Short mmCIF file of C-alpha atoms and ligand atoms in Angstrom, two decimals:
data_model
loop_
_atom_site.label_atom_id
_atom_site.label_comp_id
_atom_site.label_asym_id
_atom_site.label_seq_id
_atom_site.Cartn_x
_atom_site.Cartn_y
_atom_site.Cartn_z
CA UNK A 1 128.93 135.74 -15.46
CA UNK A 2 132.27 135.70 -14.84
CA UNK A 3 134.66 133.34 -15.84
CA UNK A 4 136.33 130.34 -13.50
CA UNK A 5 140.22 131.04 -13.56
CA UNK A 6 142.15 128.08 -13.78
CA UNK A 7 145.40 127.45 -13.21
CA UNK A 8 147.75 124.33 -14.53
CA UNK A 9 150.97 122.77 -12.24
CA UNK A 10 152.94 120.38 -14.39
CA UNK A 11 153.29 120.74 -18.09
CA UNK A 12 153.60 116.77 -19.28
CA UNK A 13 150.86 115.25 -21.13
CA UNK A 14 149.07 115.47 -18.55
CA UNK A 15 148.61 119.33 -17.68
CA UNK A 16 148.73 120.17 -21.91
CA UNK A 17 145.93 117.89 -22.01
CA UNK A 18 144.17 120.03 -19.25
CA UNK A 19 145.80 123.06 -21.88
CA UNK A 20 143.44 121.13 -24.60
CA UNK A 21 140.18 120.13 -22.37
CA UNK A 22 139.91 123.79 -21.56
CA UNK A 23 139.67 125.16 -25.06
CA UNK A 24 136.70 123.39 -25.53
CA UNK A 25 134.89 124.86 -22.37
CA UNK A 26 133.82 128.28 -22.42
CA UNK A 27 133.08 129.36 -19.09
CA UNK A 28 136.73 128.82 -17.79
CA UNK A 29 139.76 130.39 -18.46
CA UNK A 30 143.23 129.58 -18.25
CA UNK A 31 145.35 131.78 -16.82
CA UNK A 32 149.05 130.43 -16.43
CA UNK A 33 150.77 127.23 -16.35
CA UNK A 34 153.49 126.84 -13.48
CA UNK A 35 156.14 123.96 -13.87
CA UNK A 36 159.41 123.13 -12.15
CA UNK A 37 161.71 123.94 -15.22
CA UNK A 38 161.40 127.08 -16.74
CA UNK A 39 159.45 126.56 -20.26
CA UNK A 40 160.27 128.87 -23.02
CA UNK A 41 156.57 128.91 -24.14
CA UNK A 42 152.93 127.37 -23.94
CA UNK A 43 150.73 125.89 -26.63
CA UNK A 44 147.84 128.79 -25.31
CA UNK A 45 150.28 131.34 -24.99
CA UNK A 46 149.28 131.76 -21.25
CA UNK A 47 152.38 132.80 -19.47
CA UNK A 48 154.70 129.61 -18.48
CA UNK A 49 155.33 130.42 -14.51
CA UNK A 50 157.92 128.80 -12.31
CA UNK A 51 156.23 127.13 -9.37
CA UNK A 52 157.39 129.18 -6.80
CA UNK A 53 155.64 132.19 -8.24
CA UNK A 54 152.12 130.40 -8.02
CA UNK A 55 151.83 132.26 -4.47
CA UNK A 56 151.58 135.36 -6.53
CA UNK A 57 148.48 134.33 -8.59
CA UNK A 58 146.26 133.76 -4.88
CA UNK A 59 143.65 136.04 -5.78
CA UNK A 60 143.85 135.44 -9.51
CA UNK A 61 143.43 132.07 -9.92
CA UNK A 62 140.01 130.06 -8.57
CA UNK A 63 141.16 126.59 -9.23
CA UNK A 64 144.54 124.90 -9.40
CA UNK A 65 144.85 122.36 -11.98
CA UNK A 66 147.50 119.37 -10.40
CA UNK A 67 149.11 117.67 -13.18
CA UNK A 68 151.96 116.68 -11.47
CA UNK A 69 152.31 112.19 -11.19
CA UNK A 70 151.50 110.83 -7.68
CA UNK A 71 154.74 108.49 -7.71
CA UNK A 72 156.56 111.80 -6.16
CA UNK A 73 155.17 115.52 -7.23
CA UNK A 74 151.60 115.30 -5.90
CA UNK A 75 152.69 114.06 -2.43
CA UNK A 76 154.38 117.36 -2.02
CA UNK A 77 152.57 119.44 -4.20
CA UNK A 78 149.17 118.42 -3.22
CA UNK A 79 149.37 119.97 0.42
CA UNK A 80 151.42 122.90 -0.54
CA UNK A 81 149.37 124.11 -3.30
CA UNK A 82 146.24 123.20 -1.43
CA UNK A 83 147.07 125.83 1.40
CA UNK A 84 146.88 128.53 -1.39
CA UNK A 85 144.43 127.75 -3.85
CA UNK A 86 141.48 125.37 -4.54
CA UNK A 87 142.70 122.17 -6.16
CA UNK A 88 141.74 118.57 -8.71
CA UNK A 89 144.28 116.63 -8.18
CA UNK A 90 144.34 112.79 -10.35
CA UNK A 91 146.39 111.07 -7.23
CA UNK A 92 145.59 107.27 -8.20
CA UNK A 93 148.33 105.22 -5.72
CA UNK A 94 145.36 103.11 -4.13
CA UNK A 95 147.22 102.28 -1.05
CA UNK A 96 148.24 105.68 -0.40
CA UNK A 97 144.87 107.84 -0.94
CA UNK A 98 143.80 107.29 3.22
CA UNK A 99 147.32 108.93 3.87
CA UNK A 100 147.29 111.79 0.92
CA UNK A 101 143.58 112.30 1.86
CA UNK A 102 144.47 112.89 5.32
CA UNK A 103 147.31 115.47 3.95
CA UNK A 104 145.06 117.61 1.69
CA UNK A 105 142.38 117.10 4.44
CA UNK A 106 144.16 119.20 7.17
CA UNK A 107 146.10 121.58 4.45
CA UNK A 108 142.77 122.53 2.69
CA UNK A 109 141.07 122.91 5.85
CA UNK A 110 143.90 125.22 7.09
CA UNK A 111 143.43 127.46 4.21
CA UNK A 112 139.63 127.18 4.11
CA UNK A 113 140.07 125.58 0.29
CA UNK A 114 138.46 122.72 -1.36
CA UNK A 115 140.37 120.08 -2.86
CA UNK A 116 138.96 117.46 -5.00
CA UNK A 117 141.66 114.22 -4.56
CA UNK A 118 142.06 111.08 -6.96
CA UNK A 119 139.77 112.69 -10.00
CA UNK A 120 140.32 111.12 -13.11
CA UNK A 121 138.91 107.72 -14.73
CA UNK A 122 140.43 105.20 -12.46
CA UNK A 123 140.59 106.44 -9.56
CA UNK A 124 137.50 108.51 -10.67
CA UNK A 125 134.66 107.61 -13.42
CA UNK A 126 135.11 104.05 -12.99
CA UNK A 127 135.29 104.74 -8.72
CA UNK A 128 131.39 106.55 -9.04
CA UNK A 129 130.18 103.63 -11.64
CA UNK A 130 131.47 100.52 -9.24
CA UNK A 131 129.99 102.35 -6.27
CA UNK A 132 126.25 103.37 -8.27
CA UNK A 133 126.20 99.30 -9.11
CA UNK A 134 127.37 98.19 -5.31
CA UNK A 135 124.22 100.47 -4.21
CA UNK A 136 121.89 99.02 -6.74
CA UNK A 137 122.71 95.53 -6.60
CA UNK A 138 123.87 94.57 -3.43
CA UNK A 139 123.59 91.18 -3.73
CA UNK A 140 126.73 90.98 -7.22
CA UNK A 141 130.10 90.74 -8.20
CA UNK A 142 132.75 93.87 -8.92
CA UNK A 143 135.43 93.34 -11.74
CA UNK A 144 137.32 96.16 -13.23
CA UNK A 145 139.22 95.36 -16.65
CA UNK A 146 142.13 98.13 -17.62
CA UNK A 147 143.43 97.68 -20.73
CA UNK A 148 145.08 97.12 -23.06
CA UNK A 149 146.53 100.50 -22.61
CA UNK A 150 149.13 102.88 -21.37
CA UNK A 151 148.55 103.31 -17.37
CA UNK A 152 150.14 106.59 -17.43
CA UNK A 153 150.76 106.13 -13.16
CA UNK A 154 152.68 103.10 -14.02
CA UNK A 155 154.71 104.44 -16.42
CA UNK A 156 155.18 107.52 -14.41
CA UNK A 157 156.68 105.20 -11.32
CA UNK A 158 158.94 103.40 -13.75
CA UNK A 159 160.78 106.60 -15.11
CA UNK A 160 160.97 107.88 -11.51
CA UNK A 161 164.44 104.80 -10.94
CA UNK A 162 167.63 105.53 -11.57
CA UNK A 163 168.71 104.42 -14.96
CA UNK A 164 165.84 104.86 -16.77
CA UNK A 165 165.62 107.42 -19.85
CA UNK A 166 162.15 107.00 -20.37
CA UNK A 167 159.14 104.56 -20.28
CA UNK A 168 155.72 102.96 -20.85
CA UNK A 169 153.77 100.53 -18.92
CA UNK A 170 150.75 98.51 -20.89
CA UNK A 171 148.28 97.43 -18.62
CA UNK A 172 146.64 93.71 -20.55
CA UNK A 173 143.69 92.64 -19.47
CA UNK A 174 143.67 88.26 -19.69
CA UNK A 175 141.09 87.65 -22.20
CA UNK A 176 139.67 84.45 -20.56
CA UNK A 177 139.24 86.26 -17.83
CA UNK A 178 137.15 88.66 -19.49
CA UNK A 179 135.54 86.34 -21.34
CA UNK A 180 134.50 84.68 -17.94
CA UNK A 181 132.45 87.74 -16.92
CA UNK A 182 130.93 87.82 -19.89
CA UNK A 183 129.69 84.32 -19.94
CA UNK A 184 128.95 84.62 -16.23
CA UNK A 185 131.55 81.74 -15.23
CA UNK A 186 134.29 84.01 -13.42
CA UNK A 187 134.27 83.91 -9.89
CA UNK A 188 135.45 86.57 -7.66
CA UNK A 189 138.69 88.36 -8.42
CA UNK A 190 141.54 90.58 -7.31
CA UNK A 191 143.21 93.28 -9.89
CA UNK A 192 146.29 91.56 -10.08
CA UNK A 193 145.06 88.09 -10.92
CA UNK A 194 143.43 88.99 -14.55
CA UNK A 195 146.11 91.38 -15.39
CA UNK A 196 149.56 91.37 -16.65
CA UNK A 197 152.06 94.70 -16.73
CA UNK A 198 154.21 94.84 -19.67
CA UNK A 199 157.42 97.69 -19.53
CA UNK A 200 159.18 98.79 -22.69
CA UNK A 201 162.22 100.59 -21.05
CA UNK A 202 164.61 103.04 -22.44
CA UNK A 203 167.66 103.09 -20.53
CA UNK A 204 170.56 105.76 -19.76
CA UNK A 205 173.77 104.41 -21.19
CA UNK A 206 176.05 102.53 -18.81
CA UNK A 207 172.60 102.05 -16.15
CA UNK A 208 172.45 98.71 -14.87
CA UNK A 209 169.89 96.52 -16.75
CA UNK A 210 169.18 94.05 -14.17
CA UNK A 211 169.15 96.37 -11.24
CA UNK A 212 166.47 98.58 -13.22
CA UNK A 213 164.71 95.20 -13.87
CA UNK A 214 164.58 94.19 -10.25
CA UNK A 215 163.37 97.91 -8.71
CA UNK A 216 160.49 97.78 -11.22
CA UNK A 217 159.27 93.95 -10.56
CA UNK A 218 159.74 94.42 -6.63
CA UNK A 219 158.07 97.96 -6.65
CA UNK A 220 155.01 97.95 -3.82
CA UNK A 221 151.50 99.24 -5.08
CA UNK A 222 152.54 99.67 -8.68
CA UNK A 223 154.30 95.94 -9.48
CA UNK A 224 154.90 93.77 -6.94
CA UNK A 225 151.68 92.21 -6.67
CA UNK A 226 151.54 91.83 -10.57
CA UNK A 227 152.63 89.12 -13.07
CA UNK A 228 155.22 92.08 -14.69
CA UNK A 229 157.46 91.76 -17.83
CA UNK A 230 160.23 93.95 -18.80
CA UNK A 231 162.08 94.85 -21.99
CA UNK A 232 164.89 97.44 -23.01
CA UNK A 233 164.88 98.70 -26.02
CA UNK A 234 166.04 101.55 -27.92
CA UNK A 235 164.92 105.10 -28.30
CA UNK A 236 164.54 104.21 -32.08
CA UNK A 237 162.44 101.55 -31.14
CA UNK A 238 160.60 103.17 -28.25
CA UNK A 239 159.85 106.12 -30.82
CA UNK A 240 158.30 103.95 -33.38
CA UNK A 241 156.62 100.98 -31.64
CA UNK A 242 155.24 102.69 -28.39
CA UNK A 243 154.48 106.61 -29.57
CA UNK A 244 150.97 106.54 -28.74
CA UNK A 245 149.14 106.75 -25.16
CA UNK A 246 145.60 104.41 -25.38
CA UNK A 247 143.90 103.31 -22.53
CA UNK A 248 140.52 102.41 -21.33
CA UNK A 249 138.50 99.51 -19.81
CA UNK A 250 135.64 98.39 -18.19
CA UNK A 251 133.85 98.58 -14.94
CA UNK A 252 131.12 95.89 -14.64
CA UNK A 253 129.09 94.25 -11.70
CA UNK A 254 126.76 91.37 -12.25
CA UNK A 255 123.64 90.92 -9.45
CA UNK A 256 120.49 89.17 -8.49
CA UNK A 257 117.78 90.82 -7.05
CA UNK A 258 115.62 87.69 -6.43
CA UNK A 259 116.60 83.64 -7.65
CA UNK A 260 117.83 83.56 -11.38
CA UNK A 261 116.72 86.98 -11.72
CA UNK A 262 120.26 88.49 -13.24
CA UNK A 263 121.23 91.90 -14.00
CA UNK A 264 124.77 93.31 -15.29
CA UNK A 265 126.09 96.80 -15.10
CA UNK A 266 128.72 97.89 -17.57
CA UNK A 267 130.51 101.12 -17.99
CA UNK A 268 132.90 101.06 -20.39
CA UNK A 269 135.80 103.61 -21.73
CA UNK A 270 138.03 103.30 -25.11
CA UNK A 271 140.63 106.17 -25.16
CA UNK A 272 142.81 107.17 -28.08
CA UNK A 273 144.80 109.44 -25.36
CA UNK A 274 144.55 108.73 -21.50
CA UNK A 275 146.21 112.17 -20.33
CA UNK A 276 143.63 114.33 -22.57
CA UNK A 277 140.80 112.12 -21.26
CA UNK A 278 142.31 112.17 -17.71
CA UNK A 279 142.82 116.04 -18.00
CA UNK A 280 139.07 116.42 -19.66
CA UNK A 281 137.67 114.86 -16.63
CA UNK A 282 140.25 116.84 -13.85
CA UNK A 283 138.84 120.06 -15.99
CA UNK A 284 134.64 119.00 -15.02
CA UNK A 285 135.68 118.71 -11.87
CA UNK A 286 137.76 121.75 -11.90
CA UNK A 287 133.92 123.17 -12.38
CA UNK A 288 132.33 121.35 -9.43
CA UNK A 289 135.20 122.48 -7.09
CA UNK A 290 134.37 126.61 -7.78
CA UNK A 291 131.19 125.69 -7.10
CA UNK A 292 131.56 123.18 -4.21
CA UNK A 293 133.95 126.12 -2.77
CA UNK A 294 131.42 128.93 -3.23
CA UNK A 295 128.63 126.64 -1.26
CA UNK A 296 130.94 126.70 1.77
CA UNK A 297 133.28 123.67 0.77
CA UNK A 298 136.31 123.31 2.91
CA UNK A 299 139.24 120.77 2.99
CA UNK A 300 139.56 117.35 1.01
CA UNK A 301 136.58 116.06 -1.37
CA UNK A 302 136.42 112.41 -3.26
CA UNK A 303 134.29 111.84 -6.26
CA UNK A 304 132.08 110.39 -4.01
CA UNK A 305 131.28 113.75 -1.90
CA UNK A 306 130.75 116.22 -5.25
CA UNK A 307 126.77 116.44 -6.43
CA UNK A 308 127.22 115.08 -10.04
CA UNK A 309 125.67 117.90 -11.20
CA UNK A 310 128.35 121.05 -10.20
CA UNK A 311 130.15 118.82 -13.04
CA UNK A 312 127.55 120.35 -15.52
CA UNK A 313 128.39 123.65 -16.89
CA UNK A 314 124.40 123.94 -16.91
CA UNK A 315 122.36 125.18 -13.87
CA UNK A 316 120.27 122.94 -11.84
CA UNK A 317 116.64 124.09 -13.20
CA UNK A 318 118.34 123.29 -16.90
CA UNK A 319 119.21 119.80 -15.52
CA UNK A 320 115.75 119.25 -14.33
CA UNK A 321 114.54 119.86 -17.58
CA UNK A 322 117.11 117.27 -19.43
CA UNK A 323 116.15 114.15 -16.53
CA UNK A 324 114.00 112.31 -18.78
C1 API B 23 146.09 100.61 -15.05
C2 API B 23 144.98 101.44 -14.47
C3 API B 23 144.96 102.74 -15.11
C4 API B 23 144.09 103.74 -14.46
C5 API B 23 144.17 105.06 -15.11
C6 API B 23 145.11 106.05 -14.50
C7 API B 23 146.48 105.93 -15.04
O1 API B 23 146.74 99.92 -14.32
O2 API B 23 146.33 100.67 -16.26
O3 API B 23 147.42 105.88 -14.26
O4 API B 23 146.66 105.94 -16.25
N1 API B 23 145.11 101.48 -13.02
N2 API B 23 145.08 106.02 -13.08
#
């Protein structure tokens, strides 16, 4: 059969990490990468595309990779690429999914597209695994650890003010608190309670220090909430102390399905590179989106709405066969 024709928008880690992930599954293809600046070259040797000339590739592309961050490119470029193509997009700015799912919703629906929103690990893998537990155990406790690792949405937001050269964000997890669910002692808790944000900052010269300081700590959705601590350093420094991009977590809900009859649910990730993991999961979905589209799928999709297995590249009588 024919192969699914993907295309990539943005060319940071995130989309050459989608350029990776799609080496390693044969039954897509990529056909071109789009990005705002014109790129001399790309790792595949797919053409590198401008994106205003993505209107162009309509009929030869079935899926639009969105690699864009959601601090400012997806906002824009989720609706307007989403009236021309079939789209994953990894939009992960929790208080603003309602509002960017109402967006794609009407601009996929326009086009008669599907668009699969907020795909990734968190929003995403960790999403499916805290909603599987809530339905299995109702009667439990959610936590989510991130961490320690490189939120690449963070660190994203931070290089988006004025002043900044570049930038990393480590999400830490508070080891008592994790050692709380563990030993079954922590009650109830919000995100920002058992984590801390830590911001190695590269600045441009002459940029205001404290005023860079200030928009990160007060920043709404991504900071503000957070115990947050911020250090400038050098590129030198930034280049040899903070190169790499780790991440990961864990997703776990403790229950009781009758008196002192206890049950725990953990999911857990450890990532050597959150943007190739990110992209490898935006590519499986990539998948289920062809498919969800040739089934009649129109407008804006979550995790939640997409049959786990269109993720498969294996048919459903070859899943039956795997279930036990
Ligand atoms: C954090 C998590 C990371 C989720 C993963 C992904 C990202 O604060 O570290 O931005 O890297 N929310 N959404």
């Amino acid at each position: 059969s024919q192969k699914i024709r993907i295309g990539i928008v943005g060319y940071g880690n995130l989309g050459k990490g989608a350029e990776l992930a799609l080496r390693q599954n044969t039954d897509m293809e990529l056909v071109a990468v789009f990005s705002r600046r014109r790129l001399e070259k790309t790792l595949s040797g797919v053409p590198a595309l401008l994106v205003d000339e993505a209107e162009a590739y309509r009929d030869k592309i079935d899926v639009m990779l969105l690699c864009g961050g959601s601090a400012t490119d997806l906002i824009e470029q989720g609706p307007r690429f989403s009236s021309l193509f079939n789209t994953v997009d990894s939009f992960d700015t929790h208080a603003k999914i309602p509002a960017y799912y109402a967006a794609m919703e009407q601009s996929a629906k326009a086009s008669g597209k599907a668009a699969a929103i907020s795909v990734g690990w968190d929003p995403g893998l960790f999403s499916l695994n805290r909603l599987l537990a809530g339905a299995v155990l109702p009667q439990g406790t959610d936590y989510t650890f991130w961490g320690k690792g490189v939120s690449q949405g963070h660190s994203d937001a931070v290089r988006r003010i004025p002043g900044v050269k570049t930038a990393k964000q480590y999400t830490v997890p508070k080891q008592e608190a994790i050692s709380g669910v563990r030993s079954g002692t922590l009650p109830p808790v919000n995100a920002h309670e058992v984590h801390v944000r830590d911001c190695y900052v590269v600045a441009e010269p002459g940029a205001d220090l404290a005023a860079i300081e200030t928009a990160i700590k007060t920043m709404p959705h991504y900071f503000s909430d957070y115990e947050t601590h911020v250090s400038f350093v050098s590129e030198q420094e930034f280049e040899a102390s903070h190169a790499g991009t780790p991440h990961g977590g864990f997703v776990f809900r403790t229950g009781q399905t009758s008196p002192d009859v206890n049950h725990v649910m953990e999911f857990a990730l450890k990532l050597d590179s959150n943007p190739e993991f990110t992209a490898s999961v935006l590519v499986a979905y990539a998948r289920a989106v062809f498919r969800l589209a040739q089934h009649g799928g129109r407008g804006a999709y979550t995790v939640f709405d997409i049959p786990f297995g269109w993720l498969s590249p294996k048919s459903a009588a070859e899943l039956r066969q795997e279930l036990l």
